[in-house]
Every structure is written in C-alpha cells, then in structure tokens.
C-alpha cells in the first residue's frame, strides 16, 4: 500500500540525514587527483548513477522550494512563481525547451545541455546559501537541503564530465557561471524583495533540475530503446 502525503513527509523528515549520504560519489579521479575516464565503472552504471543524482537533486529542490514558500512567501505573492521562468538566469542558454526540440537533439547535445545547466547553477546556489543564512528564522532543514543540493550539483558536474568523455570520447564545452546575474545582488534589498528574489531563484532551479533529470532519462532511454523514447 502506498504512503499518503503526510506519511511521506514524516518519513522524509526522519530519514533526511540518510538521504545526505545515499548517493554514491560520481567523481572518478586518478592518483594525481585529475578526472579520468573511470575505467572501473561501465558507461551504463555511470549513467545510472548520474540519473540517480539528478533525481535526488530535483526532489530535494522541490522540497526546498515548497518549504521556503510556506515559511516566507505571503500567500498572495505565491502565484508569482509561475512567472519566474521569464527571469531565470539560464534563459539565455541554448537549451531546448519544447518537447519536439528535445526529441530532435542529439545525444551529444543532451549531455552538453545538462552540463551547461549544472555549471550555470553552481555559483547562484552558493550565493543562495549566504542569503538564507541571513534569515533570522530559517529552519535548519532548509539550510541543510540547499547546502546538500549545492554539494551534489558539483558531484553531478563531475559525473557528467566523465560521462561525456566515455560516451563521446571528446572534451567538454565550458560555460561561464552566471557571474553577471549575481552582480545585481551586491546591494542589500528590502526584506520582501529579498524573499521574492530568493523564491524566484529556488523556483528557477527546480525547473532546471527537472530538465536535467528529463534529459538524462531520455539519454538512458535512447541507449536501450532508441525508437520508442517519448
């Protein structure tokens, strides 16, 4: 019998510490500390691990966004989350958005799209941690979740880099982390403005985390059933 939403929430809270360590590390380094091609793990298993990380990152980002909303966002302003996509920091990236576009792109571009999304969010999530630390009544669970996601995003980046080397036998595209988008945050805003900005950041990351998971699962599907991947 399946768990109800309430039972799932209780279960998640009780087991949250174990979720922090459930992922197997994705990075594969040689004795000099540089990323290798992970000869000890198959391409299939590496892709499975990368997907597992992406799934957990999306799940925790969703929980973080909901928790932040319930704690800090006035109810009349919660509808603004649906408008956040137009202001997301990754909007300018050449990432496919429609279902038809996603179906048409190559495996190579799926992987590079995931990498671009991951790299674009590393610095904004570090910034988000510093702003949440300034909230007087931010619960430890929210702080822990954002810190966990930030750490796992770096691990996901390492896994995708190795996967690109294994699957495509080539180097990687590099993207600048969104430094320009962070410059506007140097001046301390009013509290409500700060809350809504952080809310938009969490909402945008949740959407992009879902894209990462979707792209990787499509890639997995193509490896096993190329002509029946929706």
PDB file of N, CA and C in Angstrom, residues 114-220:
ATOM      1  N   UNK A 114      22.834  19.376 -20.306  1.00  0.00           N
ATOM      2  CA  UNK A 114      22.846  19.091 -18.870  1.00  0.00           C
ATOM      3  C   UNK A 114      24.049  19.771 -18.220  1.00  0.00           C
ATOM      4  N   UNK A 115      25.200  19.658 -18.858  1.00  0.00           N
ATOM      5  CA  UNK A 115      26.412  20.260 -18.284  1.00  0.00           C
ATOM      6  C   UNK A 115      26.295  21.773 -18.183  1.00  0.00           C
ATOM      7  N   UNK A 116      25.744  22.397 -19.208  1.00  0.00           N
ATOM      8  CA  UNK A 116      25.565  23.857 -19.165  1.00  0.00           C
ATOM      9  C   UNK A 116      24.643  24.262 -18.017  1.00  0.00           C
ATOM     10  N   UNK A 117      23.548  23.529 -17.841  1.00  0.00           N
ATOM     11  CA  UNK A 117      22.622  23.839 -16.755  1.00  0.00           C
ATOM     12  C   UNK A 117      23.298  23.666 -15.399  1.00  0.00           C
ATOM     13  N   UNK A 118      24.003  22.563 -15.236  1.00  0.00           N
ATOM     14  CA  UNK A 118      24.675  22.303 -13.963  1.00  0.00           C
ATOM     15  C   UNK A 118      25.672  23.406 -13.643  1.00  0.00           C
ATOM     16  N   UNK A 119      26.530  23.719 -14.606  1.00  0.00           N
ATOM     17  CA  UNK A 119      27.574  24.719 -14.364  1.00  0.00           C
ATOM     18  C   UNK A 119      27.001  26.112 -14.120  1.00  0.00           C
ATOM     19  N   UNK A 120      25.883  26.406 -14.752  1.00  0.00           N
ATOM     20  CA  UNK A 120      25.276  27.736 -14.592  1.00  0.00           C
ATOM     21  C   UNK A 120      24.686  27.945 -13.209  1.00  0.00           C
ATOM     22  N   UNK A 121      24.398  26.850 -12.485  1.00  0.00           N
ATOM     23  CA  UNK A 121      23.756  26.978 -11.179  1.00  0.00           C
ATOM     24  C   UNK A 121      24.706  26.828  -9.996  1.00  0.00           C
ATOM     25  N   UNK A 122      25.955  26.488 -10.238  1.00  0.00           N
ATOM     26  CA  UNK A 122      26.867  26.255  -9.113  1.00  0.00           C
ATOM     27  C   UNK A 122      27.041  27.514  -8.270  1.00  0.00           C
ATOM     28  N   UNK A 123      27.388  28.634  -8.888  1.00  0.00           N
ATOM     29  CA  UNK A 123      27.614  29.867  -8.124  1.00  0.00           C
ATOM     30  C   UNK A 123      26.320  30.466  -7.563  1.00  0.00           C
ATOM     31  N   UNK A 124      25.213  30.496  -8.317  1.00  0.00           N
ATOM     32  CA  UNK A 124      23.975  31.014  -7.730  1.00  0.00           C
ATOM     33  C   UNK A 124      23.525  30.250  -6.489  1.00  0.00           C
ATOM     34  N   UNK A 125      23.748  28.939  -6.439  1.00  0.00           N
ATOM     35  CA  UNK A 125      23.347  28.179  -5.250  1.00  0.00           C
ATOM     36  C   UNK A 125      24.257  28.481  -4.060  1.00  0.00           C
ATOM     37  N   UNK A 126      25.520  28.740  -4.340  1.00  0.00           N
ATOM     38  CA  UNK A 126      26.419  29.172  -3.250  1.00  0.00           C
ATOM     39  C   UNK A 126      25.953  30.520  -2.717  1.00  0.00           C
ATOM     40  N   UNK A 127      25.590  31.411  -3.635  1.00  0.00           N
ATOM     41  CA  UNK A 127      25.058  32.718  -3.230  1.00  0.00           C
ATOM     42  C   UNK A 127      23.781  32.547  -2.408  1.00  0.00           C
ATOM     43  N   UNK A 128      22.914  31.643  -2.822  1.00  0.00           N
ATOM     44  CA  UNK A 128      21.654  31.430  -2.110  1.00  0.00           C
ATOM     45  C   UNK A 128      21.901  30.982  -0.676  1.00  0.00           C
ATOM     46  N   UNK A 129      22.904  30.164  -0.467  1.00  0.00           N
ATOM     47  CA  UNK A 129      23.218  29.729   0.892  1.00  0.00           C
ATOM     48  C   UNK A 129      23.576  30.911   1.777  1.00  0.00           C
ATOM     49  N   UNK A 130      24.344  31.850   1.233  1.00  0.00           N
ATOM     50  CA  UNK A 130      24.744  33.005   2.042  1.00  0.00           C
ATOM     51  C   UNK A 130      23.547  33.885   2.384  1.00  0.00           C
ATOM     52  N   UNK A 131      22.589  34.019   1.456  1.00  0.00           N
ATOM     53  CA  UNK A 131      21.424  34.855   1.748  1.00  0.00           C
ATOM     54  C   UNK A 131      20.493  34.173   2.754  1.00  0.00           C
ATOM     55  N   UNK A 132      20.340  32.855   2.644  1.00  0.00           N
ATOM     56  CA  UNK A 132      19.468  32.146   3.589  1.00  0.00           C
ATOM     57  C   UNK A 132      20.035  32.186   5.000  1.00  0.00           C
ATOM     58  N   UNK A 133      21.338  32.244   5.118  1.00  0.00           N
ATOM     59  CA  UNK A 133      21.967  32.324   6.438  1.00  0.00           C
ATOM     60  C   UNK A 133      21.596  33.622   7.153  1.00  0.00           C
ATOM     61  N   UNK A 134      21.165  34.634   6.389  1.00  0.00           N
ATOM     62  CA  UNK A 134      20.814  35.922   6.988  1.00  0.00           C
ATOM     63  C   UNK A 134      19.374  35.954   7.497  1.00  0.00           C
ATOM     64  N   UNK A 135      18.578  34.942   7.121  1.00  0.00           N
ATOM     65  CA  UNK A 135      17.199  34.883   7.595  1.00  0.00           C
ATOM     66  C   UNK A 135      17.198  34.485   9.071  1.00  0.00           C
ATOM     67  N   UNK A 136      16.544  35.297   9.908  1.00  0.00           N
ATOM     68  CA  UNK A 136      16.559  35.036  11.344  1.00  0.00           C
ATOM     69  C   UNK A 136      15.912  33.705  11.712  1.00  0.00           C
ATOM     70  N   UNK A 137      14.845  33.340  10.992  1.00  0.00           N
ATOM     71  CA  UNK A 137      14.091  32.151  11.385  1.00  0.00           C
ATOM     72  C   UNK A 137      14.111  31.062  10.314  1.00  0.00           C
ATOM     73  N   UNK A 138      15.168  31.025   9.507  1.00  0.00           N
ATOM     74  CA  UNK A 138      15.268  29.962   8.501  1.00  0.00           C
ATOM     75  C   UNK A 138      15.529  28.632   9.205  1.00  0.00           C
ATOM     76  N   UNK A 139      14.690  27.608   8.980  1.00  0.00           N
ATOM     77  CA  UNK A 139      14.873  26.324   9.655  1.00  0.00           C
ATOM     78  C   UNK A 139      16.141  25.613   9.172  1.00  0.00           C
ATOM     79  N   UNK A 140      16.745  24.847  10.067  1.00  0.00           N
ATOM     80  CA  UNK A 140      17.963  24.118   9.710  1.00  0.00           C
ATOM     81  C   UNK A 140      17.728  23.189   8.525  1.00  0.00           C
ATOM     82  N   UNK A 141      16.530  22.624   8.431  1.00  0.00           N
ATOM     83  CA  UNK A 141      16.269  21.700   7.335  1.00  0.00           C
ATOM     84  C   UNK A 141      16.396  22.391   5.983  1.00  0.00           C
ATOM     85  N   UNK A 142      15.916  23.627   5.878  1.00  0.00           N
ATOM     86  CA  UNK A 142      16.031  24.368   4.626  1.00  0.00           C
ATOM     87  C   UNK A 142      17.493  24.660   4.316  1.00  0.00           C
ATOM     88  N   UNK A 143      18.238  25.080   5.323  1.00  0.00           N
ATOM     89  CA  UNK A 143      19.660  25.366   5.130  1.00  0.00           C
ATOM     90  C   UNK A 143      20.416  24.107   4.725  1.00  0.00           C
ATOM     91  N   UNK A 144      20.092  22.989   5.378  1.00  0.00           N
ATOM     92  CA  UNK A 144      20.764  21.724   5.074  1.00  0.00           C
ATOM     93  C   UNK A 144      20.440  21.241   3.664  1.00  0.00           C
ATOM     94  N   UNK A 145      19.193  21.414   3.263  1.00  0.00           N
ATOM     95  CA  UNK A 145      18.792  20.970   1.933  1.00  0.00           C
ATOM     96  C   UNK A 145      19.515  21.771   0.846  1.00  0.00           C
ATOM     97  N   UNK A 146      19.582  23.085   0.993  1.00  0.00           N
ATOM     98  CA  UNK A 146      20.240  23.906  -0.019  1.00  0.00           C
ATOM     99  C   UNK A 146      21.742  23.610  -0.066  1.00  0.00           C
ATOM    100  N   UNK A 147      22.333  23.379   1.099  1.00  0.00           N
ATOM    101  CA  UNK A 147      23.765  23.023   1.139  1.00  0.00           C
ATOM    102  C   UNK A 147      23.978  21.671   0.467  1.00  0.00           C
ATOM    103  N   UNK A 148      23.108  20.713   0.723  1.00  0.00           N
ATOM    104  CA  UNK A 148      23.222  19.384   0.129  1.00  0.00           C
ATOM    105  C   UNK A 148      23.109  19.463  -1.388  1.00  0.00           C
ATOM    106  N   UNK A 149      22.121  20.218  -1.878  1.00  0.00           N
ATOM    107  CA  UNK A 149      21.934  20.355  -3.323  1.00  0.00           C
ATOM    108  C   UNK A 149      23.162  20.994  -3.961  1.00  0.00           C
ATOM    109  N   UNK A 150      23.694  22.014  -3.311  1.00  0.00           N
ATOM    110  CA  UNK A 150      24.868  22.698  -3.843  1.00  0.00           C
ATOM    111  C   UNK A 150      26.050  21.740  -3.967  1.00  0.00           C
ATOM    112  N   UNK A 151      26.271  20.930  -2.944  1.00  0.00           N
ATOM    113  CA  UNK A 151      27.372  19.963  -2.966  1.00  0.00           C
ATOM    114  C   UNK A 151      27.149  18.892  -4.039  1.00  0.00           C
ATOM    115  N   UNK A 152      25.914  18.377  -4.107  1.00  0.00           N
ATOM    116  CA  UNK A 152      25.618  17.315  -5.065  1.00  0.00           C
ATOM    117  C   UNK A 152      25.655  17.817  -6.506  1.00  0.00           C
ATOM    118  N   UNK A 153      25.407  19.109  -6.690  1.00  0.00           N
ATOM    119  CA  UNK A 153      25.474  19.669  -8.040  1.00  0.00           C
ATOM    120  C   UNK A 153      26.908  19.597  -8.561  1.00  0.00           C
ATOM    121  N   UNK A 154      27.870  19.842  -7.700  1.00  0.00           N
ATOM    122  CA  UNK A 154      29.276  19.732  -8.090  1.00  0.00           C
ATOM    123  C   UNK A 154      29.616  18.281  -8.423  1.00  0.00           C
ATOM    124  N   UNK A 155      29.107  17.356  -7.620  1.00  0.00           N
ATOM    125  CA  UNK A 155      29.311  15.938  -7.886  1.00  0.00           C
ATOM    126  C   UNK A 155      28.671  15.539  -9.218  1.00  0.00           C
ATOM    127  N   UNK A 156      27.476  16.076  -9.495  1.00  0.00           N
ATOM    128  CA  UNK A 156      26.801  15.797 -10.756  1.00  0.00           C
ATOM    129  C   UNK A 156      27.615  16.327 -11.929  1.00  0.00           C
ATOM    130  N   UNK A 157      28.179  17.525 -11.769  1.00  0.00           N
ATOM    131  CA  UNK A 157      29.020  18.090 -12.822  1.00  0.00           C
ATOM    132  C   UNK A 157      30.176  17.143 -13.149  1.00  0.00           C
ATOM    133  N   UNK A 158      30.836  16.617 -12.109  1.00  0.00           N
ATOM    134  CA  UNK A 158      31.960  15.714 -12.320  1.00  0.00           C
ATOM    135  C   UNK A 158      31.513  14.451 -13.059  1.00  0.00           C
ATOM    136  N   UNK A 159      30.346  13.927 -12.666  1.00  0.00           N
ATOM    137  CA  UNK A 159      29.843  12.723 -13.307  1.00  0.00           C
ATOM    138  C   UNK A 159      29.514  12.942 -14.772  1.00  0.00           C
ATOM    139  N   UNK A 160      28.901  14.100 -15.093  1.00  0.00           N
ATOM    140  CA  UNK A 160      28.543  14.393 -16.480  1.00  0.00           C
ATOM    141  C   UNK A 160      29.795  14.586 -17.327  1.00  0.00           C
ATOM    142  N   UNK A 161      30.814  15.229 -16.754  1.00  0.00           N
ATOM    143  CA  UNK A 161      32.079  15.413 -17.480  1.00  0.00           C
ATOM    144  C   UNK A 161      32.676  14.063 -17.859  1.00  0.00           C
ATOM    145  N   UNK A 162      32.712  13.132 -16.906  1.00  0.00           N
ATOM    146  CA  UNK A 162      33.265  11.808 -17.184  1.00  0.00           C
ATOM    147  C   UNK A 162      32.388  11.064 -18.194  1.00  0.00           C
ATOM    148  N   UNK A 163      31.082  11.231 -18.072  1.00  0.00           N
ATOM    149  CA  UNK A 163      30.158  10.569 -18.996  1.00  0.00           C
ATOM    150  C   UNK A 163      30.376  11.062 -20.426  1.00  0.00           C
ATOM    151  N   UNK A 164      30.602  12.359 -20.584  1.00  0.00           N
ATOM    152  CA  UNK A 164      30.873  12.922 -21.909  1.00  0.00           C
ATOM    153  C   UNK A 164      32.148  12.313 -22.482  1.00  0.00           C
ATOM    154  N   UNK A 165      33.154  12.166 -21.640  1.00  0.00           N
ATOM    155  CA  UNK A 165      34.412  11.581 -22.113  1.00  0.00           C
ATOM    156  C   UNK A 165      34.222  10.120 -22.508  1.00  0.00           C
ATOM    157  N   UNK A 166      33.425   9.387 -21.728  1.00  0.00           N
ATOM    158  CA  UNK A 166      33.185   7.977 -22.026  1.00  0.00           C
ATOM    159  C   UNK A 166      32.329   7.785 -23.282  1.00  0.00           C
ATOM    160  N   UNK A 167      31.242   8.529 -23.361  1.00  0.00           N
ATOM    161  CA  UNK A 167      30.275   8.311 -24.433  1.00  0.00           C
ATOM    162  C   UNK A 167      30.679   8.964 -25.742  1.00  0.00           C
ATOM    163  N   UNK A 168      31.310  10.128 -25.657  1.00  0.00           N
ATOM    164  CA  UNK A 168      31.586  10.903 -26.861  1.00  0.00           C
ATOM    165  C   UNK A 168      33.058  10.935 -27.229  1.00  0.00           C
ATOM    166  N   UNK A 169      33.899  10.499 -26.272  1.00  0.00           N
ATOM    167  CA  UNK A 169      35.341  10.485 -26.498  1.00  0.00           C
ATOM    168  C   UNK A 169      35.839  11.854 -26.948  1.00  0.00           C
ATOM    169  N   UNK A 170      35.439  12.872 -26.185  1.00  0.00           N
ATOM    170  CA  UNK A 170      35.842  14.222 -26.546  1.00  0.00           C
ATOM    171  C   UNK A 170      35.904  15.088 -25.303  1.00  0.00           C
ATOM    172  N   UNK A 171      36.420  16.279 -25.489  1.00  0.00           N
ATOM    173  CA  UNK A 171      36.460  17.240 -24.398  1.00  0.00           C
ATOM    174  C   UNK A 171      35.082  17.829 -24.165  1.00  0.00           C
ATOM    175  N   UNK A 172      34.996  18.837 -23.306  1.00  0.00           N
ATOM    176  CA  UNK A 172      33.702  19.384 -22.938  1.00  0.00           C
ATOM    177  C   UNK A 172      33.603  20.855 -23.286  1.00  0.00           C
ATOM    178  N   UNK A 173      32.372  21.288 -23.456  1.00  0.00           N
ATOM    179  CA  UNK A 173      32.107  22.718 -23.588  1.00  0.00           C
ATOM    180  C   UNK A 173      32.208  23.345 -22.212  1.00  0.00           C
ATOM    181  N   UNK A 174      32.688  24.541 -22.132  1.00  0.00           N
ATOM    182  CA  UNK A 174      32.720  25.229 -20.850  1.00  0.00           C
ATOM    183  C   UNK A 174      31.811  26.435 -20.916  1.00  0.00           C
ATOM    184  N   UNK A 175      31.155  26.721 -19.808  1.00  0.00           N
ATOM    185  CA  UNK A 175      30.289  27.896 -19.745  1.00  0.00           C
ATOM    186  C   UNK A 175      30.692  28.738 -18.559  1.00  0.00           C
ATOM    187  N   UNK A 176      30.521  30.019 -18.687  1.00  0.00           N
ATOM    188  CA  UNK A 176      30.770  30.900 -17.558  1.00  0.00           C
ATOM    189  C   UNK A 176      29.627  30.791 -16.577  1.00  0.00           C
ATOM    190  N   UNK A 177      29.956  30.604 -15.288  1.00  0.00           N
ATOM    191  CA  UNK A 177      28.904  30.643 -14.287  1.00  0.00           C
ATOM    192  C   UNK A 177      28.311  32.044 -14.299  1.00  0.00           C
ATOM    193  N   UNK A 178      27.089  32.149 -13.853  1.00  0.00           N
ATOM    194  CA  UNK A 178      26.319  33.380 -14.059  1.00  0.00           C
ATOM    195  C   UNK A 178      26.788  34.514 -13.151  1.00  0.00           C
ATOM    196  N   UNK A 179      28.029  34.949 -13.374  1.00  0.00           N
ATOM    197  CA  UNK A 179      28.581  35.992 -12.519  1.00  0.00           C
ATOM    198  C   UNK A 179      27.848  37.317 -12.713  1.00  0.00           C
ATOM    199  N   UNK A 180      27.511  37.633 -13.965  1.00  0.00           N
ATOM    200  CA  UNK A 180      26.851  38.903 -14.215  1.00  0.00           C
ATOM    201  C   UNK A 180      25.489  38.962 -13.539  1.00  0.00           C
ATOM    202  N   UNK A 181      24.807  37.835 -13.498  1.00  0.00           N
ATOM    203  CA  UNK A 181      23.478  37.842 -12.907  1.00  0.00           C
ATOM    204  C   UNK A 181      23.543  38.058 -11.404  1.00  0.00           C
ATOM    205  N   UNK A 182      24.719  37.797 -10.805  1.00  0.00           N
ATOM    206  CA  UNK A 182      24.836  37.962  -9.360  1.00  0.00           C
ATOM    207  C   UNK A 182      25.235  39.376  -8.971  1.00  0.00           C
ATOM    208  N   UNK A 183      25.741  40.145  -9.915  1.00  0.00           N
ATOM    209  CA  UNK A 183      26.213  41.481  -9.585  1.00  0.00           C
ATOM    210  C   UNK A 183      25.088  42.368  -9.065  1.00  0.00           C
ATOM    211  N   UNK A 184      23.889  42.145  -9.548  1.00  0.00           N
ATOM    212  CA  UNK A 184      22.767  42.978  -9.147  1.00  0.00           C
ATOM    213  C   UNK A 184      22.389  42.752  -7.681  1.00  0.00           C
ATOM    214  N   UNK A 185      22.954  41.720  -7.049  1.00  0.00           N
ATOM    215  CA  UNK A 185      22.584  41.398  -5.675  1.00  0.00           C
ATOM    216  C   UNK A 185      23.551  41.994  -4.652  1.00  0.00           C
ATOM    217  N   UNK A 186      24.527  42.794  -5.133  1.00  0.00           N
ATOM    218  CA  UNK A 186      25.506  43.343  -4.206  1.00  0.00           C
ATOM    219  C   UNK A 186      24.867  44.295  -3.203  1.00  0.00           C
ATOM    220  N   UNK A 187      23.871  45.039  -3.625  1.00  0.00           N
ATOM    221  CA  UNK A 187      23.183  45.974  -2.738  1.00  0.00           C
ATOM    222  C   UNK A 187      22.102  45.216  -1.967  1.00  0.00           C
ATOM    223  N   UNK A 188      22.072  45.372  -0.661  1.00  0.00           N
ATOM    224  CA  UNK A 188      21.093  44.676   0.162  1.00  0.00           C
ATOM    225  C   UNK A 188      19.682  45.198  -0.117  1.00  0.00           C
ATOM    226  N   UNK A 189      18.768  44.358  -0.550  1.00  0.00           N
ATOM    227  CA  UNK A 189      17.403  44.813  -0.844  1.00  0.00           C
ATOM    228  C   UNK A 189      16.543  44.821   0.408  1.00  0.00           C
ATOM    229  N   UNK A 190      15.363  45.349   0.280  1.00  0.00           N
ATOM    230  CA  UNK A 190      14.394  45.251   1.357  1.00  0.00           C
ATOM    231  C   UNK A 190      14.037  43.781   1.569  1.00  0.00           C
ATOM    232  N   UNK A 191      13.517  43.464   2.762  1.00  0.00           N
ATOM    233  CA  UNK A 191      13.309  42.065   3.124  1.00  0.00           C
ATOM    234  C   UNK A 191      12.361  41.356   2.157  1.00  0.00           C
ATOM    235  N   UNK A 192      11.230  41.966   1.824  1.00  0.00           N
ATOM    236  CA  UNK A 192      10.285  41.314   0.939  1.00  0.00           C
ATOM    237  C   UNK A 192      10.892  41.106  -0.443  1.00  0.00           C
ATOM    238  N   UNK A 193      11.618  42.097  -0.909  1.00  0.00           N
ATOM    239  CA  UNK A 193      12.281  41.965  -2.205  1.00  0.00           C
ATOM    240  C   UNK A 193      13.289  40.814  -2.177  1.00  0.00           C
ATOM    241  N   UNK A 194      14.013  40.714  -1.064  1.00  0.00           N
ATOM    242  CA  UNK A 194      14.983  39.629  -0.915  1.00  0.00           C
ATOM    243  C   UNK A 194      14.294  38.270  -0.920  1.00  0.00           C
ATOM    244  N   UNK A 195      13.171  38.182  -0.207  1.00  0.00           N
ATOM    245  CA  UNK A 195      12.416  36.925  -0.151  1.00  0.00           C
ATOM    246  C   UNK A 195      11.950  36.521  -1.544  1.00  0.00           C
ATOM    247  N   UNK A 196      11.391  37.456  -2.283  1.00  0.00           N
ATOM    248  CA  UNK A 196      10.856  37.134  -3.596  1.00  0.00           C
ATOM    249  C   UNK A 196      11.974  36.805  -4.597  1.00  0.00           C
ATOM    250  N   UNK A 197      13.095  37.448  -4.439  1.00  0.00           N
ATOM    251  CA  UNK A 197      14.228  37.137  -5.312  1.00  0.00           C
ATOM    252  C   UNK A 197      14.726  35.714  -5.048  1.00  0.00           C
ATOM    253  N   UNK A 198      14.863  35.360  -3.774  1.00  0.00           N
ATOM    254  CA  UNK A 198      15.316  34.014  -3.425  1.00  0.00           C
ATOM    255  C   UNK A 198      14.278  32.965  -3.824  1.00  0.00           C
ATOM    256  N   UNK A 199      13.014  33.329  -3.712  1.00  0.00           N
ATOM    257  CA  UNK A 199      11.920  32.433  -4.117  1.00  0.00           C
ATOM    258  C   UNK A 199      11.996  32.160  -5.623  1.00  0.00           C
ATOM    259  N   UNK A 200      12.238  33.211  -6.401  1.00  0.00           N
ATOM    260  CA  UNK A 200      12.369  33.055  -7.855  1.00  0.00           C
ATOM    261  C   UNK A 200      13.579  32.189  -8.194  1.00  0.00           C
ATOM    262  N   UNK A 201      14.670  32.369  -7.438  1.00  0.00           N
ATOM    263  CA  UNK A 201      15.880  31.587  -7.669  1.00  0.00           C
ATOM    264  C   UNK A 201      15.618  30.101  -7.416  1.00  0.00           C
ATOM    265  N   UNK A 202      14.955  29.807  -6.309  1.00  0.00           N
ATOM    266  CA  UNK A 202      14.625  28.416  -5.986  1.00  0.00           C
ATOM    267  C   UNK A 202      13.682  27.807  -7.024  1.00  0.00           C
ATOM    268  N   UNK A 203      12.705  28.602  -7.448  1.00  0.00           N
ATOM    269  CA  UNK A 203      11.740  28.115  -8.434  1.00  0.00           C
ATOM    270  C   UNK A 203      12.412  27.826  -9.774  1.00  0.00           C
ATOM    271  N   UNK A 204      13.298  28.718 -10.180  1.00  0.00           N
ATOM    272  CA  UNK A 204      14.010  28.515 -11.446  1.00  0.00           C
ATOM    273  C   UNK A 204      14.918  27.293 -11.370  1.00  0.00           C
ATOM    274  N   UNK A 205      15.596  27.142 -10.241  1.00  0.00           N
ATOM    275  CA  UNK A 205      16.479  25.986 -10.128  1.00  0.00           C
ATOM    276  C   UNK A 205      15.681  24.688 -10.159  1.00  0.00           C
ATOM    277  N   UNK A 206      14.528  24.684  -9.513  1.00  0.00           N
ATOM    278  CA  UNK A 206      13.690  23.481  -9.524  1.00  0.00           C
ATOM    279  C   UNK A 206      13.313  23.111 -10.959  1.00  0.00           C
ATOM    280  N   UNK A 207      12.958  24.099 -11.754  1.00  0.00           N
ATOM    281  CA  UNK A 207      12.595  23.839 -13.157  1.00  0.00           C
ATOM    282  C   UNK A 207      13.785  23.287 -13.935  1.00  0.00           C
ATOM    283  N   UNK A 208      14.950  23.868 -13.712  1.00  0.00           N
ATOM    284  CA  UNK A 208      16.135  23.414 -14.439  1.00  0.00           C
ATOM    285  C   UNK A 208      16.596  22.043 -13.948  1.00  0.00           C
ATOM    286  N   UNK A 209      16.421  21.774 -12.658  1.00  0.00           N
ATOM    287  CA  UNK A 209      16.770  20.448 -12.129  1.00  0.00           C
ATOM    288  C   UNK A 209      15.894  19.377 -12.777  1.00  0.00           C
ATOM    289  N   UNK A 210      14.639  19.733 -13.020  1.00  0.00           N
ATOM    290  CA  UNK A 210      13.746  18.795 -13.694  1.00  0.00           C
ATOM    291  C   UNK A 210      14.193  18.571 -15.139  1.00  0.00           C
ATOM    292  N   UNK A 211      14.682  19.626 -15.781  1.00  0.00           N
ATOM    293  CA  UNK A 211      15.203  19.481 -17.145  1.00  0.00           C
ATOM    294  C   UNK A 211      16.400  18.543 -17.161  1.00  0.00           C
ATOM    295  N   UNK A 212      17.309  18.706 -16.203  1.00  0.00           N
ATOM    296  CA  UNK A 212      18.491  17.840 -16.131  1.00  0.00           C
ATOM    297  C   UNK A 212      18.068  16.379 -16.031  1.00  0.00           C
ATOM    298  N   UNK A 213      17.136  16.113 -15.129  1.00  0.00           N
ATOM    299  CA  UNK A 213      16.652  14.746 -14.932  1.00  0.00           C
ATOM    300  C   UNK A 213      16.001  14.220 -16.220  1.00  0.00           C
ATOM    301  N   UNK A 214      15.167  15.047 -16.859  1.00  0.00           N
ATOM    302  CA  UNK A 214      14.465  14.632 -18.073  1.00  0.00           C
ATOM    303  C   UNK A 214      15.441  14.318 -19.202  1.00  0.00           C
ATOM    304  N   UNK A 215      16.436  15.175 -19.402  1.00  0.00           N
ATOM    305  CA  UNK A 215      17.415  14.967 -20.471  1.00  0.00           C
ATOM    306  C   UNK A 215      18.205  13.676 -20.249  1.00  0.00           C
ATOM    307  N   UNK A 216      18.611  13.437 -19.012  1.00  0.00           N
ATOM    308  CA  UNK A 216      19.407  12.248 -18.716  1.00  0.00           C
ATOM    309  C   UNK A 216      18.587  10.968 -18.881  1.00  0.00           C
ATOM    310  N   UNK A 217      17.312  11.014 -18.483  1.00  0.00           N
ATOM    311  CA  UNK A 217      16.461   9.837 -18.644  1.00  0.00           C
ATOM    312  C   UNK A 217      16.167   9.573 -20.119  1.00  0.00           C
ATOM    313  N   UNK A 218      16.045  10.623 -20.905  1.00  0.00           N
ATOM    314  CA  UNK A 218      15.866  10.443 -22.345  1.00  0.00           C
ATOM    315  C   UNK A 218      17.112   9.803 -22.945  1.00  0.00           C
ATOM    316  N   UNK A 219      18.274  10.252 -22.498  1.00  0.00           N
ATOM    317  CA  UNK A 219      19.525   9.677 -22.972  1.00  0.00           C
ATOM    318  C   UNK A 219      19.591   8.189 -22.626  1.00  0.00           C
ATOM    319  N   UNK A 220      19.189   7.845 -21.407  1.00  0.00           N
ATOM    320  CA  UNK A 220      19.171   6.451 -20.979  1.00  0.00           C
ATOM    321  C   UNK A 220      18.215   5.640 -21.855  1.00  0.00           C
TER     322      UNK A 220
END
